[in-house]
mmCIF file of C-alpha atoms in Angstrom:
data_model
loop_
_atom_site.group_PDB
_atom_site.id
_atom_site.type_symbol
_atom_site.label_atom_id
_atom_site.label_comp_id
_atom_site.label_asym_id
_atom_site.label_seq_id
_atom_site.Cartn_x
_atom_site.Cartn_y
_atom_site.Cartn_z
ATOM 1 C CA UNK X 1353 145.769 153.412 207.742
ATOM 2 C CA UNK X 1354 142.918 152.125 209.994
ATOM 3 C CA UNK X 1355 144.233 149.867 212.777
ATOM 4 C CA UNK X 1356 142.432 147.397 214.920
ATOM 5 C CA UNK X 1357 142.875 146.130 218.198
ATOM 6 C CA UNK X 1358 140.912 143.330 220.099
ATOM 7 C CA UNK X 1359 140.607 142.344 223.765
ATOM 8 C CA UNK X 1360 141.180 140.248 225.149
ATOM 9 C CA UNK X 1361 143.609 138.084 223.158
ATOM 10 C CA UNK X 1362 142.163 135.153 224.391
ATOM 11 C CA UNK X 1363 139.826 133.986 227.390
ATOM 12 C CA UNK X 1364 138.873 130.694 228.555
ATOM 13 C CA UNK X 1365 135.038 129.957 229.634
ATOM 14 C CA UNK X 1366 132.880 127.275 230.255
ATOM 15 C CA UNK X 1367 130.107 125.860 228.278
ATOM 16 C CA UNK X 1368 126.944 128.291 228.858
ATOM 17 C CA UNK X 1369 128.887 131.251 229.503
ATOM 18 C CA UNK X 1370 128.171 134.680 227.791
ATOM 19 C CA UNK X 1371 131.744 135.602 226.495
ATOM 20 C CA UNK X 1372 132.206 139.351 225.149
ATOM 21 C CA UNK X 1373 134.924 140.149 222.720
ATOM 22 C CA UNK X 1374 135.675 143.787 222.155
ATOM 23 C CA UNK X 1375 137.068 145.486 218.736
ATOM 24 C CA UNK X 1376 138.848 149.405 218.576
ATOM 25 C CA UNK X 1377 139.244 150.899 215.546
ATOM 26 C CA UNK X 1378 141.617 153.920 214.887
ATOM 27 C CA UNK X 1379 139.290 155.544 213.750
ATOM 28 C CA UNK X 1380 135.660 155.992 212.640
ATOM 29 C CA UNK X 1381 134.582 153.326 210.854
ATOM 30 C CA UNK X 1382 130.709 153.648 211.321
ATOM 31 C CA UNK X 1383 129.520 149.965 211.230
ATOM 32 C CA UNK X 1384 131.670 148.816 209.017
ATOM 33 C CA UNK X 1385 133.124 145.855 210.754
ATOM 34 C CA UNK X 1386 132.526 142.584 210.477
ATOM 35 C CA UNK X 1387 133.432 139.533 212.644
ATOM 36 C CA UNK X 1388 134.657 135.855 211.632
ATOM 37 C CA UNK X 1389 135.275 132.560 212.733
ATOM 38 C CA UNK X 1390 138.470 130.256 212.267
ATOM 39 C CA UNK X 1391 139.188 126.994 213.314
ATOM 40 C CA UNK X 1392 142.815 125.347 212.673
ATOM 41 C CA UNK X 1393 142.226 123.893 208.736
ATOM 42 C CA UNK X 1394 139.467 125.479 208.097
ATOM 43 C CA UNK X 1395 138.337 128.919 206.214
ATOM 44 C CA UNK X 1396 137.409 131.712 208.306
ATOM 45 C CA UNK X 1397 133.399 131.790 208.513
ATOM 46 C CA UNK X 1398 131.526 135.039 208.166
ATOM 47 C CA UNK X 1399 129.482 135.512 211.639
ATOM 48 C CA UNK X 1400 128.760 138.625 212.067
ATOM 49 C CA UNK X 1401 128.723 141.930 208.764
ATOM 50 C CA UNK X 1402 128.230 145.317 209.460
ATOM 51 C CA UNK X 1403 128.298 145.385 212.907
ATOM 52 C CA UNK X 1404 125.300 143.765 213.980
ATOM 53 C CA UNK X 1405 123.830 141.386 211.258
ATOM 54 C CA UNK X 1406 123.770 137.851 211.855
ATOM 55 C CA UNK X 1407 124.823 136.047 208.473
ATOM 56 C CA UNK X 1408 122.515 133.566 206.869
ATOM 57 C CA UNK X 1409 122.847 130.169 208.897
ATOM 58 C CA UNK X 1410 125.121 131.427 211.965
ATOM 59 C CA UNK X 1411 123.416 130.698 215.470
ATOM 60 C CA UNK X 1412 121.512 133.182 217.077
ATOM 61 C CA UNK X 1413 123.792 133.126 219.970
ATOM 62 C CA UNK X 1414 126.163 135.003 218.203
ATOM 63 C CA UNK X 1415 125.473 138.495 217.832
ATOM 64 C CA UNK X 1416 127.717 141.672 217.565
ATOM 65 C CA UNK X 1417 126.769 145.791 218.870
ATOM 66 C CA UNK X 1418 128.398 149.125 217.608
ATOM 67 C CA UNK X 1419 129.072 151.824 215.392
ATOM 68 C CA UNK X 1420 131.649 154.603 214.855
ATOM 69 C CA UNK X 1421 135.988 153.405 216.764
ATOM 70 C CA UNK X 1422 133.812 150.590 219.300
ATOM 71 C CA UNK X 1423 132.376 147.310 218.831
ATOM 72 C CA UNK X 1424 131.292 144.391 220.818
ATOM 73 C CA UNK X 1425 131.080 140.593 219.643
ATOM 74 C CA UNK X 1426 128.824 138.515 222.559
ATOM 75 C CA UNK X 1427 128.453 134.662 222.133
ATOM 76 C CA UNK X 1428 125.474 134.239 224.638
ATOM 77 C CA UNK X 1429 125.634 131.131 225.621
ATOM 78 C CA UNK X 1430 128.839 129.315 225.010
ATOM 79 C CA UNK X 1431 129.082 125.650 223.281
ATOM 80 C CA UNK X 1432 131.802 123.393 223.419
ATOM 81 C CA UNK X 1433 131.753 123.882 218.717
ATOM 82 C CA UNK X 1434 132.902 127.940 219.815
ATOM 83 C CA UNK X 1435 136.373 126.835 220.391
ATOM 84 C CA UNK X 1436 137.956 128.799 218.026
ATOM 85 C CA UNK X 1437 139.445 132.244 217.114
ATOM 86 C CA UNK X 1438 137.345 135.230 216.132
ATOM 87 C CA UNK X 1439 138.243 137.885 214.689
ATOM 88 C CA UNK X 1440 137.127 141.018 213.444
ATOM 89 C CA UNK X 1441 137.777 143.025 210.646
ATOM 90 C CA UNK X 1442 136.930 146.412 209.531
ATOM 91 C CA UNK X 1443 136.547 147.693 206.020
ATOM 92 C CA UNK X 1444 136.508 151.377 203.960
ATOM 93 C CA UNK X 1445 136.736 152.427 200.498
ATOM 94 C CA UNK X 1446 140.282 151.359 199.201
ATOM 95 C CA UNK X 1447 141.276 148.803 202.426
ATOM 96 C CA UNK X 1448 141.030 145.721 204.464
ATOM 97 C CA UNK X 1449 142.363 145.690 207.763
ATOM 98 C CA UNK X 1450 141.848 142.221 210.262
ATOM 99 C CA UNK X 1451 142.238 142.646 214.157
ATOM 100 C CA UNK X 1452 144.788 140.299 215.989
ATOM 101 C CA UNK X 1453 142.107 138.226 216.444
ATOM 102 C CA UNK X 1454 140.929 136.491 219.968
ATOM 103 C CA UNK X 1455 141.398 133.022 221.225
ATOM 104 C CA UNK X 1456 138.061 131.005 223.138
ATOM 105 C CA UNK X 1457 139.236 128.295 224.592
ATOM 106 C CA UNK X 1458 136.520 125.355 226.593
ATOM 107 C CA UNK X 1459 137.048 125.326 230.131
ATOM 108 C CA UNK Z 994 126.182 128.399 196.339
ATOM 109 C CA UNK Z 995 129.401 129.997 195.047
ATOM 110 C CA UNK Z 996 132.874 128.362 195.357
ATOM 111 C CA UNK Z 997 136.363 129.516 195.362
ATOM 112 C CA UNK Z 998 139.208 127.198 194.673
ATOM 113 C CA UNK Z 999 142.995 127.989 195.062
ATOM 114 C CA UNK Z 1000 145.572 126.536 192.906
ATOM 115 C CA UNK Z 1001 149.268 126.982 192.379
ATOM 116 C CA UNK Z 1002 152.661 125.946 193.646
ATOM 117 C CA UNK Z 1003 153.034 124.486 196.938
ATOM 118 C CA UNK Z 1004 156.838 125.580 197.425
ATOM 119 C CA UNK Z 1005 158.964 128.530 196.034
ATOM 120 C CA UNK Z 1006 162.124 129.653 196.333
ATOM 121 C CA UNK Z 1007 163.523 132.752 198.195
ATOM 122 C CA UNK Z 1008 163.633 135.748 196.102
ATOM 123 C CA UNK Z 1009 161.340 133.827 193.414
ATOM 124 C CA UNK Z 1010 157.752 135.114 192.597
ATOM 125 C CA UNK Z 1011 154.888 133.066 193.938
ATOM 126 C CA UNK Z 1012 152.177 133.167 191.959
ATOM 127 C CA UNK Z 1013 148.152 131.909 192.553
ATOM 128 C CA UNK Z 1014 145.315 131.743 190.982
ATOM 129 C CA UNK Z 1015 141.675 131.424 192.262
ATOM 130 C CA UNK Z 1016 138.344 129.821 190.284
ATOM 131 C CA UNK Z 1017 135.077 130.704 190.832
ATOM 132 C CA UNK Z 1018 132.536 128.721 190.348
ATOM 133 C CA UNK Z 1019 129.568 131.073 188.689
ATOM 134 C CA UNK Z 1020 129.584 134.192 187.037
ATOM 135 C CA UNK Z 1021 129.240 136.335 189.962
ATOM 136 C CA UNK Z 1022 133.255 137.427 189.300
ATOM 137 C CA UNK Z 1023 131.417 139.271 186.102
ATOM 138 C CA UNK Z 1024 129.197 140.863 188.177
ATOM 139 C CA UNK Z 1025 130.142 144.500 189.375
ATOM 140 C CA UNK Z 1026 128.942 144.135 192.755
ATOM 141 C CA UNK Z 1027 131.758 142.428 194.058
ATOM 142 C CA UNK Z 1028 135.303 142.421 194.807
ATOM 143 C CA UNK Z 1029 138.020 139.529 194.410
ATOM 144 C CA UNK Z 1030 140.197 139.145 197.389
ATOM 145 C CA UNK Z 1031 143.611 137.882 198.560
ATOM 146 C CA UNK Z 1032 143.829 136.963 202.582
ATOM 147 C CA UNK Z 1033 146.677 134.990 204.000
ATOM 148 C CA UNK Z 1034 147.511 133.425 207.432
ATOM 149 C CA UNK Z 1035 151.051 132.657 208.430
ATOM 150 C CA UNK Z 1036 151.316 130.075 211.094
ATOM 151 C CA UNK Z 1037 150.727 131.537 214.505
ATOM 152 C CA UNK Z 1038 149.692 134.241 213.062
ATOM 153 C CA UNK Z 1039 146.778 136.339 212.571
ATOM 154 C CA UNK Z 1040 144.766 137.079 208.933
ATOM 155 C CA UNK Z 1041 146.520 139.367 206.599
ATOM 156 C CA UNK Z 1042 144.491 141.101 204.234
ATOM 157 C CA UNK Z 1043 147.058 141.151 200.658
ATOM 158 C CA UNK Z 1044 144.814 142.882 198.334
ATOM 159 C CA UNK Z 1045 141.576 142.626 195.907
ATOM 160 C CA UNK Z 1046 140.545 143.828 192.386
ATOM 161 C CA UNK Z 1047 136.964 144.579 190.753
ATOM 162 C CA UNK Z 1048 135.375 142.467 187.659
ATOM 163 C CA UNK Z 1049 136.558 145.938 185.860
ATOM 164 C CA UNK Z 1050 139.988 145.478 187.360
ATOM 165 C CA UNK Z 1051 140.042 147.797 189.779
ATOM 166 C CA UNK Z 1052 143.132 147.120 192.283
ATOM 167 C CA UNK Z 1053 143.907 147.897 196.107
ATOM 168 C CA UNK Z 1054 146.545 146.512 197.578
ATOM 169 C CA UNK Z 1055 147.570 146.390 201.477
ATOM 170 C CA UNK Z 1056 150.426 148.948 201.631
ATOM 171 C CA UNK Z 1057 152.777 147.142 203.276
ATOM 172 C CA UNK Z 1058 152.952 144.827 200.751
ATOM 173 C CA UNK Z 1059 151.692 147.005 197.429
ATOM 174 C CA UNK Z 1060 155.262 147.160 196.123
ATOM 175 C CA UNK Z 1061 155.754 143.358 195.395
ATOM 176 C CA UNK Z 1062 151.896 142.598 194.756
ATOM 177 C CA UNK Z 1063 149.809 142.238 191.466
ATOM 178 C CA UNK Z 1064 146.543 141.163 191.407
ATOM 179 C CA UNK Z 1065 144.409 140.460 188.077
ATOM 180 C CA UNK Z 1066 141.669 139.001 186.860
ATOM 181 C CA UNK Z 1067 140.143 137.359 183.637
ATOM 182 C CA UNK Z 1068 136.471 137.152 183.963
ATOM 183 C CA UNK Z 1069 135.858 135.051 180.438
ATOM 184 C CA UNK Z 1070 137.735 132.228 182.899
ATOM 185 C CA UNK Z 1071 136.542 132.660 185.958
ATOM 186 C CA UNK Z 1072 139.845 132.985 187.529
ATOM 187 C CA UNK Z 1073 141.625 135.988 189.224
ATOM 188 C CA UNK Z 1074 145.187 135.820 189.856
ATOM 189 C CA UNK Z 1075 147.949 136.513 192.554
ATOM 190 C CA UNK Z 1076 151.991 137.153 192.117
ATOM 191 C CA UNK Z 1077 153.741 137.991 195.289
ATOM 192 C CA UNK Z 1078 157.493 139.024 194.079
ATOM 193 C CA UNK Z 1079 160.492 138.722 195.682
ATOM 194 C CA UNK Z 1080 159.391 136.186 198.528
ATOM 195 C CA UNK Z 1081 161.223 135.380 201.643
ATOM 196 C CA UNK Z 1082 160.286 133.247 204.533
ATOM 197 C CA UNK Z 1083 158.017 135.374 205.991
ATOM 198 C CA UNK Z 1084 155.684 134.648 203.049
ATOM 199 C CA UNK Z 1085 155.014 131.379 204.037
ATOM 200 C CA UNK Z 1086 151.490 131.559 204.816
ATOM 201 C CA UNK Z 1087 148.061 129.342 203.834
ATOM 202 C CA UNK Z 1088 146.599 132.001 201.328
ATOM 203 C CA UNK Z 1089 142.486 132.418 201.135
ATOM 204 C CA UNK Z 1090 140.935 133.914 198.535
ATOM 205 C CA UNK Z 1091 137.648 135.224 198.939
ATOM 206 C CA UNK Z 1092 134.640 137.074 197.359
ATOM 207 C CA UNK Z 1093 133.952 140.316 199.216
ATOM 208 C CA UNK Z 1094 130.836 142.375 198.956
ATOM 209 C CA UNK Z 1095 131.054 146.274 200.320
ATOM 210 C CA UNK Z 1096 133.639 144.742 202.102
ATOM 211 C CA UNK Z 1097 132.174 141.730 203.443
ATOM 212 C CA UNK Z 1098 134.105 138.458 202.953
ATOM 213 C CA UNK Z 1099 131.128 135.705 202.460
ATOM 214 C CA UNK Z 1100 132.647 133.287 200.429
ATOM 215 C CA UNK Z 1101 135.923 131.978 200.820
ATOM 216 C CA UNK Z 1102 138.456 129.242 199.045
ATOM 217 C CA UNK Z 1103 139.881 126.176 201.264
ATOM 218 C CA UNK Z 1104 142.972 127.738 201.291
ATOM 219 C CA UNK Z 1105 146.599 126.952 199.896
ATOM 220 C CA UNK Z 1106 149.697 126.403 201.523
ATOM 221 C CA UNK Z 1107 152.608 127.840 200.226
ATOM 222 C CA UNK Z 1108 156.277 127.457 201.469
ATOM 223 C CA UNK Z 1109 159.117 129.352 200.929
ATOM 224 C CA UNK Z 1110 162.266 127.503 201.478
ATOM 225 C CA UNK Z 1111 165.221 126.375 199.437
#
């Protein structure tokens, strides 16, 4: 099975900071790996799919880099509505595997 | 836009089966592009990917959770279907379901919370 870690875990920033998560998979994935969005009582919102496309209606401040075992998710300029918990999530033929998932907290 | 909606018992007991079902709003669950999905989130916890299943019922399941999972799917409703057996605590979780493409999760339900306890 494909396994995903994410660093770091969480991070704390100020508004108009570039924040950079990072994603490992086990193994090669090529780009597909896609990143969310959760807030507490909400669904998770799609952000980022297949590496590097920005979904329909998601700020272009968001954007995400990489192919193959490494990714990058960047936020460039943070705003006080990014408090949240991203995660991302990589996917093959047959499975679904999520990352642990990365808390951005408002300074 | 598509919706998903969750529906099904709130509580269940230890060792019972819980069991949800999901209704989409057009026909896009006839559609063969797309996969049906089961996600759930236990409280502190991260997102668990349970399983999904084609229009033409095509299954995969998480495998560390395939033994007690069934997923199916009735396409003349709308509706695709979850049953989780033999549930303990640990199943307490809000469970999402969601329509995936290749993969990619873009629509998702509100979620449901579901408790196991006695």
């Amino acid at each position: 099975d494909i396994q995903m870690t994410q660093s770091p875990s969480s991070l704390s920033a100020s508004v108009g900071d570039k924040v950079t998560i990072t994603c490992q998979a086990s193994q090669d994935i090529n780009n597909n790996l896609n990143w969310f969005q959760e807030k507490p009582g909400k669904a998770p919102r799609l952000l980022i799919y297949d590496a590097s496309n920005l979904e329909t209606g998601v700020p272009s401040r968001f954007s995400g880099s990489g192919s193959g075992t490494d990714f990058t998710f960047t936020i460039s300029s943070l705003q006080p509505e990014d408090n949240a918990t991203y995660y991302c999530q990589q996917y093959d033929d047959f499975l679904v595997t999520f990352g642990p998932g990365t808390e951005v907290d408002i300074k | 836009q598509v919706q998903l909606q969750e529906s099904g018992p709130g509580l269940v007991k230890p060792s019972q089966t819980l069991s949800l079902t999901c209704t989409v709003s057009d026909g896009s669950i006839r559609s063969g592009g797309y996969y049906w999905s089961w996600i759930r989130q236990s409280a502190g916890k991260g997102l668990e990917w349970i399983g999904r299943i084609s229009s033409s019922g095509t299954t995969n399941y998480n495998p560390s959770l395939k033994s007690r999972v069934t997923i199916s799917i009735d396409t003349s409703k709308k509706q695709f279907s979850l049953r989780l057996s033999s549930v303990t605590a640990t199943d307490t979780a809000v469970y999402y379901c969601a329509r995936m493409f290749r993969g990619v999760a873009d629509y998702w339900g509100q979620g449901a919370l579901v408790t196991v306890s006695s």
